C-alpha positions as CSV (number, residue, x, y, z in Angstrom):
1,M,-14.7,27.0,-18.8
2,S,-16.9,24.2,-17.4
3,D,-19.0,24.9,-14.3
4,R,-18.2,21.4,-13.1
5,F,-15.4,21.0,-10.6
6,E,-13.0,18.0,-10.4
7,A,-10.5,16.8,-7.8
8,P,-7.1,18.4,-8.2
9,K,-4.4,16.4,-10.1
10,G,-2.7,13.9,-7.8
11,T,-5.7,13.5,-5.5
12,F,-8.4,10.9,-5.5
13,D,-12.0,10.5,-4.3
14,Y,-12.5,7.2,-2.4
15,L,-16.2,6.3,-2.6
16,P,-18.2,3.4,-1.0
17,P,-17.5,0.6,-0.8
18,E,-13.8,1.2,-1.5
19,A,-13.5,3.8,1.3
20,G,-14.9,1.3,3.8
21,V,-12.4,-1.4,2.7
22,R,-9.5,1.1,3.0
23,A,-10.7,2.0,6.5
24,A,-10.8,-1.7,7.4
25,V,-7.2,-2.2,6.2
26,E,-6.0,0.9,8.1
27,Q,-7.7,-0.3,11.3
28,R,-6.1,-3.7,11.1
29,M,-2.7,-2.0,10.7
30,L,-3.3,0.2,13.7
31,E,-4.5,-2.8,15.8
32,Q,-1.1,-4.5,15.4
33,A,0.6,-1.3,16.6
34,R,-1.8,-1.2,19.6
35,R,-1.0,-4.7,20.6
36,A,2.7,-3.8,20.7
37,G,2.0,-0.9,23.1
38,Y,1.9,2.0,20.7
39,E,-0.5,4.8,21.6
40,R,-2.4,7.0,19.1
41,I,-1.0,10.5,18.3
42,E,-2.3,13.1,15.9
43,T,-0.4,16.1,14.6
44,P,-1.2,19.1,12.4
45,V,-1.5,18.7,8.6
46,F,0.8,21.7,8.2
47,E,4.0,22.6,10.1
48,D,6.7,25.2,10.1
49,T,8.7,24.8,6.8
50,G,12.0,24.8,8.8
51,L,11.0,21.6,10.6
52,F,11.3,19.6,7.4
53,A,14.4,21.4,6.1
54,R,16.3,20.7,9.4
55,G,14.7,17.3,10.2
56,V,14.4,15.6,6.9
57,G,17.4,17.2,5.2
58,A,17.7,20.4,3.1
59,A,19.4,18.4,0.3
60,T,16.7,15.8,-0.1
61,D,14.4,15.7,-3.1
62,M,11.5,16.0,-0.7
63,V,12.6,19.3,0.6
64,Q,14.1,20.7,-2.6
65,K,11.3,19.7,-5.1
66,E,8.3,18.1,-3.5
67,M,7.0,20.2,-0.6
68,Y,3.7,22.2,-0.8
69,S,4.9,25.3,1.0
70,F,3.1,28.6,1.4
71,T,3.2,31.9,3.4
72,D,0.2,32.4,5.6
73,K,-1.4,35.8,6.5
74,G,1.0,36.3,9.4
75,G,4.0,36.0,7.1
76,R,5.0,32.5,8.3
77,S,6.3,29.9,6.0
78,L,4.3,26.7,6.4
79,T,4.3,23.4,4.6
80,L,1.8,20.6,4.2
81,R,3.5,17.7,5.8
82,P,5.4,15.5,3.3
83,E,6.1,12.9,6.0
84,L,5.0,12.4,9.6
85,T,8.1,11.5,11.7
86,A,9.4,15.0,12.0
87,G,6.1,16.4,13.1
88,V,5.6,13.6,15.6
89,V,9.1,14.2,17.1
90,R,8.3,17.9,17.3
91,A,5.1,17.3,19.1
92,L,6.7,15.0,21.7
93,I,9.4,17.6,22.3
94,E,7.0,20.5,22.6
95,H,4.8,18.8,25.1
96,G,7.6,17.3,27.2
97,R,6.8,13.7,26.3
98,I,10.4,12.6,25.7
99,T,11.3,11.5,29.2
100,A,13.1,8.6,30.7
101,G,12.1,5.3,29.2
102,V,10.6,4.6,25.7
103,T,7.8,6.6,24.2
104,K,5.8,4.6,21.6
105,V,3.2,6.2,19.4
106,T,1.3,5.3,16.3
107,Y,-0.5,7.4,13.7
108,S,-2.3,7.5,10.4
109,G,-3.1,10.4,8.1
110,P,-2.6,12.2,4.8
111,Q,0.7,13.6,3.6
112,F,1.5,15.7,0.5
113,R,4.3,15.7,-2.0
114,Y,4.4,17.4,-5.4
115,E,5.6,14.6,-7.6
116,R,4.4,12.7,-10.7
117,P,1.2,10.8,-9.7
118,Q,1.6,7.0,-10.1
119,A,-0.2,3.9,-9.1
120,G,-0.6,3.8,-5.3
121,R,1.1,7.2,-4.8
122,Q,-0.8,10.4,-5.4
123,R,0.2,13.9,-4.4
124,Q,-2.0,13.4,-1.4
125,F,-1.4,10.0,0.1
126,Q,-2.2,8.1,3.3
127,Q,0.3,6.4,5.6
128,V,0.2,4.4,8.9
129,G,3.2,4.5,11.0
130,V,4.9,3.9,14.4
131,E,7.6,5.7,16.2
132,A,9.6,4.6,19.3
133,L,11.9,7.1,21.0
134,G,14.1,6.9,24.0
135,S,16.3,3.9,23.5
136,G,19.2,2.9,21.3
137,D,18.8,-0.8,22.1
138,P,18.9,-2.9,18.9
139,A,16.1,-5.0,20.4
140,L,13.8,-2.0,19.8
141,D,14.8,-2.0,16.2
142,A,14.0,-5.6,15.9
143,D,10.7,-5.2,17.6
144,V,9.7,-2.3,15.3
145,V,10.5,-4.4,12.3
146,L,8.5,-7.3,13.9
147,V,5.4,-5.1,14.3
148,G,5.6,-4.3,10.6
149,H,6.0,-8.0,9.8
150,E,2.9,-8.8,11.8
151,V,1.0,-6.1,10.0
152,F,1.6,-7.7,6.6
153,L,1.1,-11.2,8.0
154,G,-2.3,-10.2,9.4
155,L,-3.3,-8.7,6.1
156,G,-2.2,-11.7,4.2
157,A,0.1,-9.6,2.1
158,E,3.1,-11.3,0.4
159,V,6.1,-9.0,0.9
160,T,9.9,-9.0,0.9
161,L,11.8,-7.3,3.7
162,L,14.9,-5.5,2.6
163,L,17.4,-4.8,5.4
164,T,20.7,-2.9,5.7
165,S,22.7,-0.7,8.0
166,L,23.7,2.9,7.2
167,G,26.2,3.3,9.9
168,D,26.4,6.4,12.1
169,A,28.3,9.6,12.7
170,E,31.4,7.7,13.6
171,C,31.8,5.6,10.4
172,R,29.6,7.2,7.8
173,P,31.7,10.3,7.1
174,A,34.7,8.3,6.0
175,Y,32.6,6.1,3.9
176,R,30.8,9.0,2.4
177,S,34.1,10.6,1.3
178,R,35.3,7.3,-0.2
179,L,32.0,6.9,-2.1
180,L,32.1,10.4,-3.4
181,D,35.7,9.9,-4.7
182,F,34.5,6.8,-6.5
183,L,31.5,8.6,-8.1
184,R,33.6,11.5,-9.1
185,G,36.1,9.1,-10.7
186,L,33.4,7.8,-13.0
187,G,33.4,11.2,-14.8
188,D,31.0,11.4,-17.7
189,D,30.1,7.7,-17.4
190,L,27.8,8.7,-14.6
191,P,24.7,10.5,-15.9
192,A,24.4,14.2,-15.1
193,A,21.5,13.8,-12.7
194,A,23.5,11.3,-10.7
195,R,26.6,13.5,-10.7
196,A,24.5,16.4,-9.3
197,R,23.0,14.1,-6.6
198,A,26.4,12.8,-5.6
199,E,27.6,16.3,-4.6
200,L,24.6,16.7,-2.3
201,N,24.3,13.2,-0.9
202,P,26.4,10.5,-2.6
203,L,24.6,7.7,-0.8
204,R,21.4,8.6,-2.6
205,V,23.1,7.7,-5.9
206,L,23.2,4.0,-4.9
207,D,19.4,3.6,-4.9
208,M,18.7,5.4,-8.1
209,K,16.5,3.4,-10.5
210,D,18.3,4.5,-13.6
211,P,19.7,1.3,-15.2
212,R,22.8,3.2,-16.4
213,V,23.5,4.5,-12.9
214,Q,23.1,1.0,-11.5
215,E,25.5,-0.4,-14.2
216,V,28.3,2.0,-13.7
217,T,28.1,1.9,-9.9
218,A,28.0,-1.8,-9.6
219,D,31.4,-1.9,-8.0
220,A,30.8,1.1,-5.7
221,P,32.0,0.7,-2.1
222,L,29.1,-0.3,0.3
223,M,28.3,1.1,3.7
224,R,28.0,-2.4,5.2
225,D,31.6,-3.0,4.4
226,A,32.7,0.1,6.3
227,L,30.7,-0.2,9.5
228,C,32.5,0.6,12.8
229,S,32.6,-2.1,15.4
230,A,29.7,-0.6,17.4
231,C,27.4,-0.4,14.3
232,R,28.3,-3.9,13.3
233,A,27.5,-5.2,16.7
234,H,24.2,-3.4,16.6
235,D,23.4,-4.7,13.2
236,D,24.3,-8.3,14.2
237,R,22.0,-8.1,17.2
238,V,19.1,-6.9,15.2
239,R,19.5,-9.7,12.6
240,G,19.9,-12.3,15.4
241,L,16.7,-11.3,17.0
242,L,14.7,-11.2,13.8
243,A,16.0,-14.6,12.8
244,D,15.0,-16.0,16.2
245,A,11.5,-14.6,15.6
246,G,11.3,-16.2,12.2
247,V,11.4,-13.0,10.2
248,K,13.1,-13.4,6.9
249,W,14.8,-10.6,4.9
250,D,16.9,-10.0,1.8
251,E,20.2,-8.2,2.2
252,A,20.0,-4.7,0.6
253,P,23.4,-3.0,0.9
254,R,22.4,-0.3,-1.6
255,L,19.2,0.6,0.2
256,V,19.2,4.3,1.3
257,R,15.6,5.6,1.3
258,G,14.9,9.2,0.8
259,L,15.4,10.8,4.2
260,D,18.7,12.1,5.6
261,Y,17.9,11.3,9.3
262,Y,18.4,7.5,9.0
263,V,21.3,5.8,10.8
264,R,22.1,2.2,11.4
265,T,19.1,-0.1,10.9
266,T,17.3,0.8,7.7
267,F,14.6,-1.3,6.0
268,E,11.9,-1.4,3.4
269,W,9.0,-3.8,2.5
270,Q,8.3,-4.5,-1.2
271,A,5.3,-6.3,-2.8
272,A,6.0,-9.0,-5.3
273,G,2.9,-8.4,-7.3
274,L,3.5,-4.7,-8.2
275,D,5.7,-3.2,-10.9
276,A,9.2,-2.4,-9.7
277,A,8.6,1.3,-9.9
278,Q,5.7,1.1,-7.4
279,N,6.4,-2.0,-5.3
280,A,7.7,-0.2,-2.2
281,L,5.0,-0.4,0.4
282,G,6.9,1.5,3.1
283,G,9.8,1.2,5.4
284,G,11.8,3.0,8.0
285,G,14.8,2.8,10.2
286,R,16.7,4.3,13.1
287,Y,17.0,8.1,13.5
288,D,19.1,8.8,16.6
289,G,19.9,12.4,15.9
290,L,16.5,13.7,14.7
291,S,15.4,15.0,18.1
292,E,18.5,17.1,18.6
293,A,18.2,18.4,14.9
294,V,14.8,19.9,15.6
295,G,15.7,21.4,19.0
296,G,14.9,18.6,21.4
297,P,16.9,16.5,23.9
298,P,18.9,13.5,22.9
299,A,16.3,10.8,22.1
300,P,17.4,7.9,19.9
301,G,14.4,6.6,17.9
302,V,13.3,4.1,15.3
303,G,10.1,3.7,13.3
304,W,8.4,3.0,10.1
305,A,5.6,4.4,7.8
306,L,3.6,2.2,5.5
307,G,1.6,3.5,2.5
308,L,-2.0,2.6,2.8
309,D,-2.7,3.4,-0.9
310,R,-0.1,0.9,-2.2
311,I,-1.0,-1.7,0.4
312,V,-4.6,-1.6,-0.7
313,L,-3.5,-1.8,-4.3
314,A,-1.3,-4.8,-3.6
315,L,-4.0,-6.6,-1.6
316,G,-6.5,-6.0,-4.4
317,Q,-4.2,-7.5,-7.0
318,A,-3.7,-10.5,-4.8
319,G,-7.4,-10.9,-4.1
320,R,-6.9,-10.4,-0.4
321,L,-8.9,-7.3,0.4
322,P,-11.2,-7.6,3.4
323,A,-15.0,-7.4,3.0
324,D,-16.6,-4.0,3.2
325,P,-17.2,-3.6,7.0
326,H,-20.2,-1.3,6.2
327,R,-22.0,-3.9,4.1
328,L,-25.6,-4.3,5.1
329,D,-26.2,-7.2,7.5
330,V,-30.0,-7.1,7.7
331,L,-32.9,-5.3,5.9
332,V,-36.1,-4.9,7.9
333,I,-39.1,-4.8,5.6
334,P,-42.4,-3.4,7.0
335,L,-45.1,-4.7,4.6
336,A,-48.3,-4.3,6.7
337,D,-50.2,-1.2,7.5
338,G,-49.2,-0.2,11.0
339,S,-45.9,-2.1,10.9
340,D,-43.8,1.0,10.4
341,S,-43.3,1.7,14.1
342,A,-42.4,-1.9,14.9
343,A,-39.8,-1.9,12.0
344,F,-38.3,1.3,13.3
345,T,-37.8,-0.2,16.8
346,L,-36.4,-3.4,15.4
347,V,-33.9,-1.5,13.3
348,R,-32.8,0.3,16.4
349,D,-32.4,-2.9,18.4
350,L,-30.4,-4.6,15.6
351,R,-28.0,-1.6,15.4
352,R,-27.6,-1.7,19.2
353,A,-26.6,-5.3,18.9
354,G,-23.7,-4.3,16.6
355,L,-25.4,-5.2,13.3
356,V,-25.5,-3.0,10.2
357,A,-29.3,-2.6,9.8
358,D,-31.6,-0.5,7.7
359,R,-35.1,-0.5,6.2
360,P,-36.3,0.4,2.7
361,Y,-37.6,3.9,2.0
362,T,-39.1,3.1,-1.4
363,E,-42.3,1.2,-2.2
364,R,-41.6,-2.2,-3.7
365,T,-43.1,-5.7,-3.9
366,L,-41.7,-8.3,-1.6
367,K,-39.7,-9.8,-4.5
368,G,-38.4,-6.3,-5.3
369,H,-37.3,-5.9,-1.6
370,F,-35.5,-9.2,-1.7
371,K,-33.7,-8.2,-4.9
372,A,-32.7,-4.9,-3.4
373,A,-31.5,-6.7,-0.2
374,G,-29.4,-9.0,-2.3
375,K,-27.8,-6.1,-4.3
376,A,-26.9,-4.4,-1.0
377,G,-25.2,-7.6,0.2
378,A,-27.7,-8.2,3.1
379,L,-27.1,-11.5,4.9
380,A,-30.6,-11.5,6.4
381,V,-34.0,-10.0,5.9
382,A,-36.6,-9.4,8.7
383,I,-40.2,-9.2,7.4
384,L,-43.1,-7.5,9.2
385,G,-46.2,-8.5,7.3
386,E,-49.9,-8.6,8.3
387,A,-49.7,-12.2,9.6
388,E,-46.5,-11.4,11.6
389,L,-47.9,-8.2,13.0
390,A,-51.1,-10.0,14.1
391,A,-49.1,-12.8,15.8
392,G,-46.5,-10.5,17.4
393,Q,-43.8,-12.2,15.3
394,V,-41.1,-11.5,12.7
395,S,-40.2,-13.6,9.7
396,V,-36.4,-13.9,9.4
397,R,-34.9,-15.0,6.0
398,D,-31.3,-16.3,5.7
399,M,-30.4,-14.9,2.3
400,G,-27.5,-17.3,1.8
401,Q,-29.3,-20.5,2.8
402,H,-32.6,-19.4,1.3
403,Q,-34.4,-20.4,4.5
404,Q,-37.1,-18.5,6.3
405,W,-38.9,-19.0,9.6
406,S,-41.1,-17.0,12.0
407,L,-40.5,-16.3,15.6
408,P,-41.6,-13.8,18.4
409,V,-40.4,-10.3,17.9
410,E,-38.3,-10.4,21.1
411,Q,-36.2,-13.3,19.6
412,A,-35.6,-11.6,16.3
413,V,-32.3,-9.8,17.2
414,G,-30.7,-13.0,18.5
415,A,-31.9,-15.0,15.4
416,V,-30.6,-12.4,12.9
417,A,-27.3,-12.2,14.8
418,Q,-26.9,-15.9,14.5
419,V,-27.6,-15.8,10.7
420,V,-25.0,-13.1,10.3
421,R,-22.4,-15.0,12.4
422,S,-22.9,-18.1,10.3
423,A,-22.6,-16.1,7.1
424,R,-19.4,-14.4,8.2
425,G,-17.9,-17.8,9.0
426,G,-16.6,-16.5,12.2
427,H,-15.0,-13.4,10.7
428,G,-15.8,-9.8,11.5
429,D,-16.5,-8.1,14.8
430,P,-18.0,-10.3,17.6
431,L,-21.7,-9.7,18.1
432,P,-23.4,-9.7,21.5
433,E,-26.1,-12.2,22.1
434,E,-28.6,-9.6,23.1
435,P,-29.3,-6.0,22.1
436,V,-27.7,-3.3,24.2
437,T,-30.5,-1.4,26.1
């Protein structure tokens, strides 16, 4: 047995610069939620196992096959969260935050499911999500979808929105019975796995990827054709608002998704550039009975969760990943004896001005320092040589334009900031004109 440890199967180490790029994508997603009035929430990585059995659905694949559950030293059954909505709703109930009006929260964090690792979906995976509780207004559904639309627009991701309605407690039971009769009527033409799934949740058969299942269920009755008048009116209002906002979608009458709590509005975003088996970037829907199912007051809700891992994968394939936000902006090079203290102070001031600044800690020639700065992606270099030190100056080199000039030390921060602004082409975080003191 080797003494060398490796990450467990289904997990992944994200190293620089990829980890920084992922963080930048995550931050852009959360920023769109913030602009829509969603406040940050954080919940435990593990919860009572019963929360997911009751909230997500005991018959779902997630609960039956995919959860990482364990008994702790106190004899309690706990589960690493396989999704975040149930835990968020539990937290809002527990702390009395479901009150009159709409409660809007956003989150990001890891989740865990024991399933076959695949591109963009490991056994530990990261999601960003929003939840809005306290209103059954279809305008809230439309706004939640619009926030997701703006996330992808801001990232430059090309996606397709799939949209449907799953009805509610009034119209779904009759449809479920009708669908189950249809599936049972297929007999052995329906594969065994699909027959077993039909007895637990017949709606889940409709979104199975098995080509044989799709073929024999092509004429299956659809939920959208069985909506009650209230659900149809709700659905029409959501679609009207989205159309008014310029959000396009594809009708997806067989879309179910994997969680039992969805009612009425249900949706998913898919990436055009990924294989069909991994092209779902995330989705969500309305879950009006979830709060009551986990012991809370009536609180209609709607939300979505987007997979950070797959979104990064899709952006990478499309060449749309943002630049590493931690890339070095400026390297300060002390060349002269006695310049070490001045370099240390200049690095401090550059960092206070919002720049990523550092200095070398290895002896090199000036040419070697320039080469190292270029390899690190530095946009500027500040040089403190004997001539500069004697004159109280700094030489600033624009690495992109290959231009260099000398100026007083007190002007160095502003000059470097201008070089960085120009090199970024107006992108990135704004930089103050003067260092923070």
